[in-house]
């Protein structure tokens, strides 16, 4: 079935540093790809998505490009802030026939220091 | 509009007891999914309900069950609690259309501690 693999964390950065969190996927066809973020004490929030190859999803300064050649969907941000400290999850749907369930990576913890 | 509401936020139960968690999805969302999140196993899918029917099920023992009501609210029940059931239980709602490009909206979760 479909699956995603994320880089292990934690990723520790100073404020204003460049962020990359790697995500690669294994899938049948070209499913939509998602990044979710979980802030401390909260549930997951959809951060961005891309629905087809070469699409770029973006939100709150974060970007990710759907690359079918490398089966990747890496999350990037040019200048992180302390408030970006959270756990980030890469996800893709699993299923068929109109019924799809997101399958999540293990999550990557990001810690940003002032 | 109101988000996904999970109650209670925190729960402490004794091993062997049972527990019921509640989830109210976003108005108009007919699909409700449940996940268990632990530091060791990450996010694991429990089950999904759509129009009061369980449509998908993860790999959990029969002690974990759920249901969905006609107003799309959902409950999950865990019977004969074990220490390993201590986790954050997350509910997510969606309004799926044909295809898989939709996202899910999660609640803040119920933190269950089994002692």
PDB file of C-alpha atoms in Angstrom:
ATOM      1  CA  UNK A   1       0.000   0.000   0.000  1.00  0.00           C
ATOM      2  CA  UNK A   2       0.887   3.675  -0.030  1.00  0.00           C
ATOM      3  CA  UNK A   3       3.407   4.890   2.529  1.00  0.00           C
ATOM      4  CA  UNK A   4       5.592   7.859   3.432  1.00  0.00           C
ATOM      5  CA  UNK A   5       9.010   8.059   5.040  1.00  0.00           C
ATOM      6  CA  UNK A   6      10.115  11.156   6.879  1.00  0.00           C
ATOM      7  CA  UNK A   7      13.480  12.188   8.176  1.00  0.00           C
ATOM      8  CA  UNK A   8      13.878  11.587  11.870  1.00  0.00           C
ATOM      9  CA  UNK A   9      14.099  14.490  14.254  1.00  0.00           C
ATOM     10  CA  UNK A  10      14.423  16.487  16.180  1.00  0.00           C
ATOM     11  CA  UNK A  11      15.543  19.206  13.851  1.00  0.00           C
ATOM     12  CA  UNK A  12      17.023  22.050  15.858  1.00  0.00           C
ATOM     13  CA  UNK A  13      17.512  25.448  14.220  1.00  0.00           C
ATOM     14  CA  UNK A  14      18.146  29.035  15.155  1.00  0.00           C
ATOM     15  CA  UNK A  15      15.560  31.650  14.302  1.00  0.00           C
ATOM     16  CA  UNK A  16      15.746  32.823  10.651  1.00  0.00           C
ATOM     17  CA  UNK A  17      17.540  29.660   9.521  1.00  0.00           C
ATOM     18  CA  UNK A  18      16.456  27.713   6.426  1.00  0.00           C
ATOM     19  CA  UNK A  19      14.356  24.613   7.016  1.00  0.00           C
ATOM     20  CA  UNK A  20      14.104  21.404   5.026  1.00  0.00           C
ATOM     21  CA  UNK A  21      12.212  18.350   6.251  1.00  0.00           C
ATOM     22  CA  UNK A  22      12.519  15.426   3.882  1.00  0.00           C
ATOM     23  CA  UNK A  23       9.611  13.228   2.898  1.00  0.00           C
ATOM     24  CA  UNK A  24       9.590  10.456   0.313  1.00  0.00           C
ATOM     25  CA  UNK A  25       6.624   8.372  -0.675  1.00  0.00           C
ATOM     26  CA  UNK A  26       5.726   5.025  -2.158  1.00  0.00           C
ATOM     27  CA  UNK A  27       2.429   4.952  -3.958  1.00  0.00           C
ATOM     28  CA  UNK A  28       0.366   3.482  -6.700  1.00  0.00           C
ATOM     29  CA  UNK A  29      -0.283   6.240  -9.183  1.00  0.00           C
ATOM     30  CA  UNK A  30       0.011   9.871  -8.200  1.00  0.00           C
ATOM     31  CA  UNK A  31      -1.987  10.545  -5.067  1.00  0.00           C
ATOM     32  CA  UNK A  32      -2.382  13.924  -3.410  1.00  0.00           C
ATOM     33  CA  UNK A  33       0.327  14.704  -0.863  1.00  0.00           C
ATOM     34  CA  UNK A  34      -0.075  16.618   2.380  1.00  0.00           C
ATOM     35  CA  UNK A  35       1.873  18.219   5.183  1.00  0.00           C
ATOM     36  CA  UNK A  36       0.231  18.528   8.591  1.00  0.00           C
ATOM     37  CA  UNK A  37       1.557  20.375  11.631  1.00  0.00           C
ATOM     38  CA  UNK A  38       0.917  19.625  15.296  1.00  0.00           C
ATOM     39  CA  UNK A  39       1.626  22.353  17.821  1.00  0.00           C
ATOM     40  CA  UNK A  40       2.152  21.355  21.471  1.00  0.00           C
ATOM     41  CA  UNK A  41      -1.048  20.236  23.137  1.00  0.00           C
ATOM     42  CA  UNK A  42      -3.102  20.409  19.961  1.00  0.00           C
ATOM     43  CA  UNK A  43      -4.361  18.181  17.183  1.00  0.00           C
ATOM     44  CA  UNK A  44      -3.015  18.153  13.642  1.00  0.00           C
ATOM     45  CA  UNK A  45      -3.667  21.008  11.243  1.00  0.00           C
ATOM     46  CA  UNK A  46      -3.445  20.775   7.491  1.00  0.00           C
ATOM     47  CA  UNK A  47      -0.480  22.947   6.494  1.00  0.00           C
ATOM     48  CA  UNK A  48      -0.391  22.513   2.726  1.00  0.00           C
ATOM     49  CA  UNK A  49      -1.134  20.058  -0.031  1.00  0.00           C
ATOM     50  CA  UNK A  50      -0.363  19.281  -3.653  1.00  0.00           C
ATOM     51  CA  UNK A  51      -2.751  17.316  -5.800  1.00  0.00           C
ATOM     52  CA  UNK A  52      -0.621  16.394  -8.808  1.00  0.00           C
ATOM     53  CA  UNK A  53       2.955  16.041  -9.968  1.00  0.00           C
ATOM     54  CA  UNK A  54       4.961  19.295 -10.169  1.00  0.00           C
ATOM     55  CA  UNK A  55       2.372  21.122  -8.057  1.00  0.00           C
ATOM     56  CA  UNK A  56       3.730  23.354  -5.318  1.00  0.00           C
ATOM     57  CA  UNK A  57       1.742  23.691  -2.119  1.00  0.00           C
ATOM     58  CA  UNK A  58       2.381  26.712   0.065  1.00  0.00           C
ATOM     59  CA  UNK A  59       1.077  28.246   3.282  1.00  0.00           C
ATOM     60  CA  UNK A  60       2.455  30.464   6.071  1.00  0.00           C
ATOM     61  CA  UNK A  61       5.826  30.688   4.307  1.00  0.00           C
ATOM     62  CA  UNK A  62       6.146  26.915   3.985  1.00  0.00           C
ATOM     63  CA  UNK A  63       6.427  25.269   0.586  1.00  0.00           C
ATOM     64  CA  UNK A  64       6.602  21.742  -0.787  1.00  0.00           C
ATOM     65  CA  UNK A  65       6.840  20.575  -4.389  1.00  0.00           C
ATOM     66  CA  UNK A  66       5.411  17.278  -5.588  1.00  0.00           C
ATOM     67  CA  UNK A  67       8.283  15.617  -7.447  1.00  0.00           C
ATOM     68  CA  UNK A  68       7.384  12.333  -9.094  1.00  0.00           C
ATOM     69  CA  UNK A  69      10.908  11.764 -10.457  1.00  0.00           C
ATOM     70  CA  UNK A  70      12.322  11.505  -6.970  1.00  0.00           C
ATOM     71  CA  UNK A  71       9.011  10.499  -5.264  1.00  0.00           C
ATOM     72  CA  UNK A  72       9.544  13.312  -2.795  1.00  0.00           C
ATOM     73  CA  UNK A  73       7.561  16.090  -1.136  1.00  0.00           C
ATOM     74  CA  UNK A  74      10.111  17.922   0.984  1.00  0.00           C
ATOM     75  CA  UNK A  75       8.908  20.734   3.245  1.00  0.00           C
ATOM     76  CA  UNK A  76      10.881  23.986   3.147  1.00  0.00           C
ATOM     77  CA  UNK A  77      10.789  27.399   4.756  1.00  0.00           C
ATOM     78  CA  UNK A  78      13.234  30.173   4.091  1.00  0.00           C
ATOM     79  CA  UNK A  79      13.314  31.715   7.559  1.00  0.00           C
ATOM     80  CA  UNK A  80      11.898  29.868  10.551  1.00  0.00           C
ATOM     81  CA  UNK A  81      10.496  31.493  13.654  1.00  0.00           C
ATOM     82  CA  UNK A  82      10.270  30.270  17.233  1.00  0.00           C
ATOM     83  CA  UNK A  83       6.515  29.917  16.698  1.00  0.00           C
ATOM     84  CA  UNK A  84       7.184  27.272  14.008  1.00  0.00           C
ATOM     85  CA  UNK A  85       8.340  24.852  16.705  1.00  0.00           C
ATOM     86  CA  UNK A  86       6.030  21.879  16.273  1.00  0.00           C
ATOM     87  CA  UNK A  87       5.850  18.361  14.876  1.00  0.00           C
ATOM     88  CA  UNK A  88       5.416  18.072  11.107  1.00  0.00           C
ATOM     89  CA  UNK A  89       3.764  15.092   9.415  1.00  0.00           C
ATOM     90  CA  UNK A  90       3.890  14.112   5.776  1.00  0.00           C
ATOM     91  CA  UNK A  91       0.808  12.210   4.587  1.00  0.00           C
ATOM     92  CA  UNK A  92      -0.855  10.647   1.575  1.00  0.00           C
ATOM     93  CA  UNK A  93      -4.170   8.870   1.102  1.00  0.00           C
ATOM     94  CA  UNK A  94      -4.625   5.143   1.169  1.00  0.00           C
ATOM     95  CA  UNK A  95      -7.679   3.427  -0.209  1.00  0.00           C
ATOM     96  CA  UNK A  96      -9.909   3.170  -3.227  1.00  0.00           C
ATOM     97  CA  UNK A  97     -13.447   3.475  -4.448  1.00  0.00           C
ATOM     98  CA  UNK A  98     -14.033   6.929  -3.023  1.00  0.00           C
ATOM     99  CA  UNK A  99     -12.882   5.999   0.481  1.00  0.00           C
ATOM    100  CA  UNK A 100      -9.457   7.309   1.407  1.00  0.00           C
ATOM    101  CA  UNK A 101      -7.649   7.450   4.720  1.00  0.00           C
ATOM    102  CA  UNK A 102      -4.534   9.568   5.259  1.00  0.00           C
ATOM    103  CA  UNK A 103      -1.441   7.560   6.016  1.00  0.00           C
ATOM    104  CA  UNK A 104       1.024   9.562   8.067  1.00  0.00           C
ATOM    105  CA  UNK A 105       4.764   9.519   8.441  1.00  0.00           C
ATOM    106  CA  UNK A 106       6.287   9.221  11.910  1.00  0.00           C
ATOM    107  CA  UNK A 107       6.518  12.980  12.269  1.00  0.00           C
ATOM    108  CA  UNK A 108       9.533  15.268  12.513  1.00  0.00           C
ATOM    109  CA  UNK A 109       9.928  17.496  15.537  1.00  0.00           C
ATOM    110  CA  UNK A 110      11.204  21.010  14.811  1.00  0.00           C
ATOM    111  CA  UNK A 111      12.715  23.092  17.601  1.00  0.00           C
ATOM    112  CA  UNK A 112      13.562  26.703  16.816  1.00  0.00           C
ATOM    113  CA  UNK A 113      15.738  28.654  19.257  1.00  0.00           C
ATOM    114  CA  UNK A 114      15.693  32.467  19.503  1.00  0.00           C
TER     115      UNK A 114
ATOM    116  CA  UNK B   1     -17.498  27.842  11.805  1.00  0.00           C
ATOM    117  CA  UNK B   2     -16.857  25.620  14.799  1.00  0.00           C
ATOM    118  CA  UNK B   3     -14.027  23.126  14.510  1.00  0.00           C
ATOM    119  CA  UNK B   4     -13.881  19.508  15.524  1.00  0.00           C
ATOM    120  CA  UNK B   5     -14.730  19.142  19.201  1.00  0.00           C
ATOM    121  CA  UNK B   6     -13.468  16.271  21.283  1.00  0.00           C
ATOM    122  CA  UNK B   7     -14.526  15.589  24.843  1.00  0.00           C
ATOM    123  CA  UNK B   8     -13.199  15.142  27.375  1.00  0.00           C
ATOM    124  CA  UNK B   9      -9.724  16.660  26.915  1.00  0.00           C
ATOM    125  CA  UNK B  10      -8.161  14.582  29.655  1.00  0.00           C
ATOM    126  CA  UNK B  11      -9.127  11.292  31.225  1.00  0.00           C
ATOM    127  CA  UNK B  12      -7.562   9.035  33.826  1.00  0.00           C
ATOM    128  CA  UNK B  13      -8.851   5.483  34.063  1.00  0.00           C
ATOM    129  CA  UNK B  14      -7.865   2.346  35.902  1.00  0.00           C
ATOM    130  CA  UNK B  15      -6.735  -0.780  34.116  1.00  0.00           C
ATOM    131  CA  UNK B  16      -9.715  -3.026  33.348  1.00  0.00           C
ATOM    132  CA  UNK B  17     -12.223  -0.189  33.113  1.00  0.00           C
ATOM    133  CA  UNK B  18     -13.871   1.003  29.945  1.00  0.00           C
ATOM    134  CA  UNK B  19     -13.960   4.482  28.454  1.00  0.00           C
ATOM    135  CA  UNK B  20     -16.036   6.386  25.910  1.00  0.00           C
ATOM    136  CA  UNK B  21     -14.674   9.336  23.965  1.00  0.00           C
ATOM    137  CA  UNK B  22     -16.775  11.750  21.960  1.00  0.00           C
ATOM    138  CA  UNK B  23     -16.186  13.683  18.751  1.00  0.00           C
ATOM    139  CA  UNK B  24     -18.363  16.317  17.101  1.00  0.00           C
ATOM    140  CA  UNK B  25     -17.254  16.974  13.524  1.00  0.00           C
ATOM    141  CA  UNK B  26     -17.446  20.197  11.585  1.00  0.00           C
ATOM    142  CA  UNK B  27     -21.011  20.903  10.541  1.00  0.00           C
ATOM    143  CA  UNK B  28     -21.687  19.209   7.216  1.00  0.00           C
ATOM    144  CA  UNK B  29     -18.794  16.782   7.478  1.00  0.00           C
ATOM    145  CA  UNK B  30     -20.053  13.224   7.256  1.00  0.00           C
ATOM    146  CA  UNK B  31     -16.787  11.321   7.654  1.00  0.00           C
ATOM    147  CA  UNK B  32     -15.190  10.896  11.068  1.00  0.00           C
ATOM    148  CA  UNK B  33     -11.918   9.072  11.597  1.00  0.00           C
ATOM    149  CA  UNK B  34     -10.152   8.139  14.807  1.00  0.00           C
ATOM    150  CA  UNK B  35      -6.418   7.883  15.420  1.00  0.00           C
ATOM    151  CA  UNK B  36      -4.282   6.790  18.331  1.00  0.00           C
ATOM    152  CA  UNK B  37      -1.066   8.747  18.828  1.00  0.00           C
ATOM    153  CA  UNK B  38       1.758   7.470  21.019  1.00  0.00           C
ATOM    154  CA  UNK B  39       5.449   8.402  21.157  1.00  0.00           C
ATOM    155  CA  UNK B  40       6.469   4.875  20.205  1.00  0.00           C
ATOM    156  CA  UNK B  41       4.031   4.094  17.386  1.00  0.00           C
ATOM    157  CA  UNK B  42       3.199   7.545  16.066  1.00  0.00           C
ATOM    158  CA  UNK B  43      -0.217   8.052  14.490  1.00  0.00           C
ATOM    159  CA  UNK B  44      -2.170   4.870  13.997  1.00  0.00           C
ATOM    160  CA  UNK B  45      -5.531   4.698  12.256  1.00  0.00           C
ATOM    161  CA  UNK B  46      -8.322   3.141  14.298  1.00  0.00           C
ATOM    162  CA  UNK B  47     -11.447   3.404  12.138  1.00  0.00           C
ATOM    163  CA  UNK B  48     -13.513   5.653   9.931  1.00  0.00           C
ATOM    164  CA  UNK B  49     -17.249   6.209   9.968  1.00  0.00           C
ATOM    165  CA  UNK B  50     -19.279   7.629   7.139  1.00  0.00           C
ATOM    166  CA  UNK B  51     -23.043   8.057   7.284  1.00  0.00           C
ATOM    167  CA  UNK B  52     -23.278   5.944  10.452  1.00  0.00           C
ATOM    168  CA  UNK B  53     -21.402   3.021   8.875  1.00  0.00           C
ATOM    169  CA  UNK B  54     -17.879   1.900   9.624  1.00  0.00           C
ATOM    170  CA  UNK B  55     -16.165   2.198   6.287  1.00  0.00           C
ATOM    171  CA  UNK B  56     -12.542   1.480   7.180  1.00  0.00           C
ATOM    172  CA  UNK B  57     -10.840  -0.198  10.103  1.00  0.00           C
ATOM    173  CA  UNK B  58      -7.264  -0.251  11.287  1.00  0.00           C
ATOM    174  CA  UNK B  59      -5.393  -3.067  12.935  1.00  0.00           C
ATOM    175  CA  UNK B  60      -6.606  -2.789  16.518  1.00  0.00           C
ATOM    176  CA  UNK B  61      -8.162  -5.430  18.769  1.00  0.00           C
ATOM    177  CA  UNK B  62     -11.892  -5.734  19.198  1.00  0.00           C
ATOM    178  CA  UNK B  63     -11.686  -3.868  22.522  1.00  0.00           C
ATOM    179  CA  UNK B  64     -11.662  -0.737  20.400  1.00  0.00           C
ATOM    180  CA  UNK B  65     -15.030   0.074  18.895  1.00  0.00           C
ATOM    181  CA  UNK B  66     -16.915   3.053  17.637  1.00  0.00           C
ATOM    182  CA  UNK B  67     -20.143   4.322  16.270  1.00  0.00           C
ATOM    183  CA  UNK B  68     -21.568   7.311  14.487  1.00  0.00           C
ATOM    184  CA  UNK B  69     -24.918   8.937  15.028  1.00  0.00           C
ATOM    185  CA  UNK B  70     -27.292  10.439  12.501  1.00  0.00           C
ATOM    186  CA  UNK B  71     -25.943  13.942  13.239  1.00  0.00           C
ATOM    187  CA  UNK B  72     -22.426  12.660  12.353  1.00  0.00           C
ATOM    188  CA  UNK B  73     -21.204  12.836  15.940  1.00  0.00           C
ATOM    189  CA  UNK B  74     -19.052   9.860  16.766  1.00  0.00           C
ATOM    190  CA  UNK B  75     -18.000   7.984  19.849  1.00  0.00           C
ATOM    191  CA  UNK B  76     -15.242   5.495  20.384  1.00  0.00           C
ATOM    192  CA  UNK B  77     -15.161   2.990  23.189  1.00  0.00           C
ATOM    193  CA  UNK B  78     -12.276   1.079  24.663  1.00  0.00           C
ATOM    194  CA  UNK B  79     -13.156  -1.806  26.939  1.00  0.00           C
ATOM    195  CA  UNK B  80     -10.948  -3.635  29.422  1.00  0.00           C
ATOM    196  CA  UNK B  81      -8.336  -0.891  29.413  1.00  0.00           C
ATOM    197  CA  UNK B  82      -4.674  -1.811  29.398  1.00  0.00           C
ATOM    198  CA  UNK B  83      -1.703   0.343  30.377  1.00  0.00           C
ATOM    199  CA  UNK B  84      -0.652   0.388  26.734  1.00  0.00           C
ATOM    200  CA  UNK B  85      -3.880   2.158  25.777  1.00  0.00           C
ATOM    201  CA  UNK B  86      -2.520   5.368  27.303  1.00  0.00           C
ATOM    202  CA  UNK B  87      -2.339   7.733  24.371  1.00  0.00           C
ATOM    203  CA  UNK B  88      -3.681  10.823  22.698  1.00  0.00           C
ATOM    204  CA  UNK B  89      -6.815   9.905  20.763  1.00  0.00           C
ATOM    205  CA  UNK B  90      -7.485  12.172  17.830  1.00  0.00           C
ATOM    206  CA  UNK B  91     -10.647  12.561  15.838  1.00  0.00           C
ATOM    207  CA  UNK B  92     -10.679  13.997  12.330  1.00  0.00           C
ATOM    208  CA  UNK B  93     -13.571  14.999  10.139  1.00  0.00           C
ATOM    209  CA  UNK B  94     -13.802  15.532   6.420  1.00  0.00           C
ATOM    210  CA  UNK B  95     -16.304  16.087   3.665  1.00  0.00           C
ATOM    211  CA  UNK B  96     -14.982  13.677   1.091  1.00  0.00           C
ATOM    212  CA  UNK B  97     -15.754  13.963  -2.568  1.00  0.00           C
ATOM    213  CA  UNK B  98     -14.780  11.590  -5.317  1.00  0.00           C
ATOM    214  CA  UNK B  99     -11.001  11.416  -5.289  1.00  0.00           C
ATOM    215  CA  UNK B 100      -8.517  11.907  -2.514  1.00  0.00           C
ATOM    216  CA  UNK B 101      -7.480  15.542  -2.668  1.00  0.00           C
ATOM    217  CA  UNK B 102      -9.360  16.591   0.430  1.00  0.00           C
ATOM    218  CA  UNK B 103      -7.761  17.240   3.759  1.00  0.00           C
ATOM    219  CA  UNK B 104      -8.826  16.370   7.246  1.00  0.00           C
ATOM    220  CA  UNK B 105      -9.626  18.669  10.166  1.00  0.00           C
ATOM    221  CA  UNK B 106      -8.508  17.340  13.514  1.00  0.00           C
ATOM    222  CA  UNK B 107      -9.756  17.972  16.999  1.00  0.00           C
ATOM    223  CA  UNK B 108      -7.405  18.740  19.885  1.00  0.00           C
ATOM    224  CA  UNK B 109      -7.631  15.179  21.106  1.00  0.00           C
ATOM    225  CA  UNK B 110      -8.416  13.328  24.307  1.00  0.00           C
ATOM    226  CA  UNK B 111      -5.425  12.467  26.449  1.00  0.00           C
ATOM    227  CA  UNK B 112      -6.168   9.089  28.056  1.00  0.00           C
ATOM    228  CA  UNK B 113      -3.999   7.850  30.894  1.00  0.00           C
ATOM    229  CA  UNK B 114      -4.502   4.309  32.171  1.00  0.00           C
ATOM    230  CA  UNK B 115      -3.117   3.619  35.635  1.00  0.00           C
TER     231      UNK B 115
END
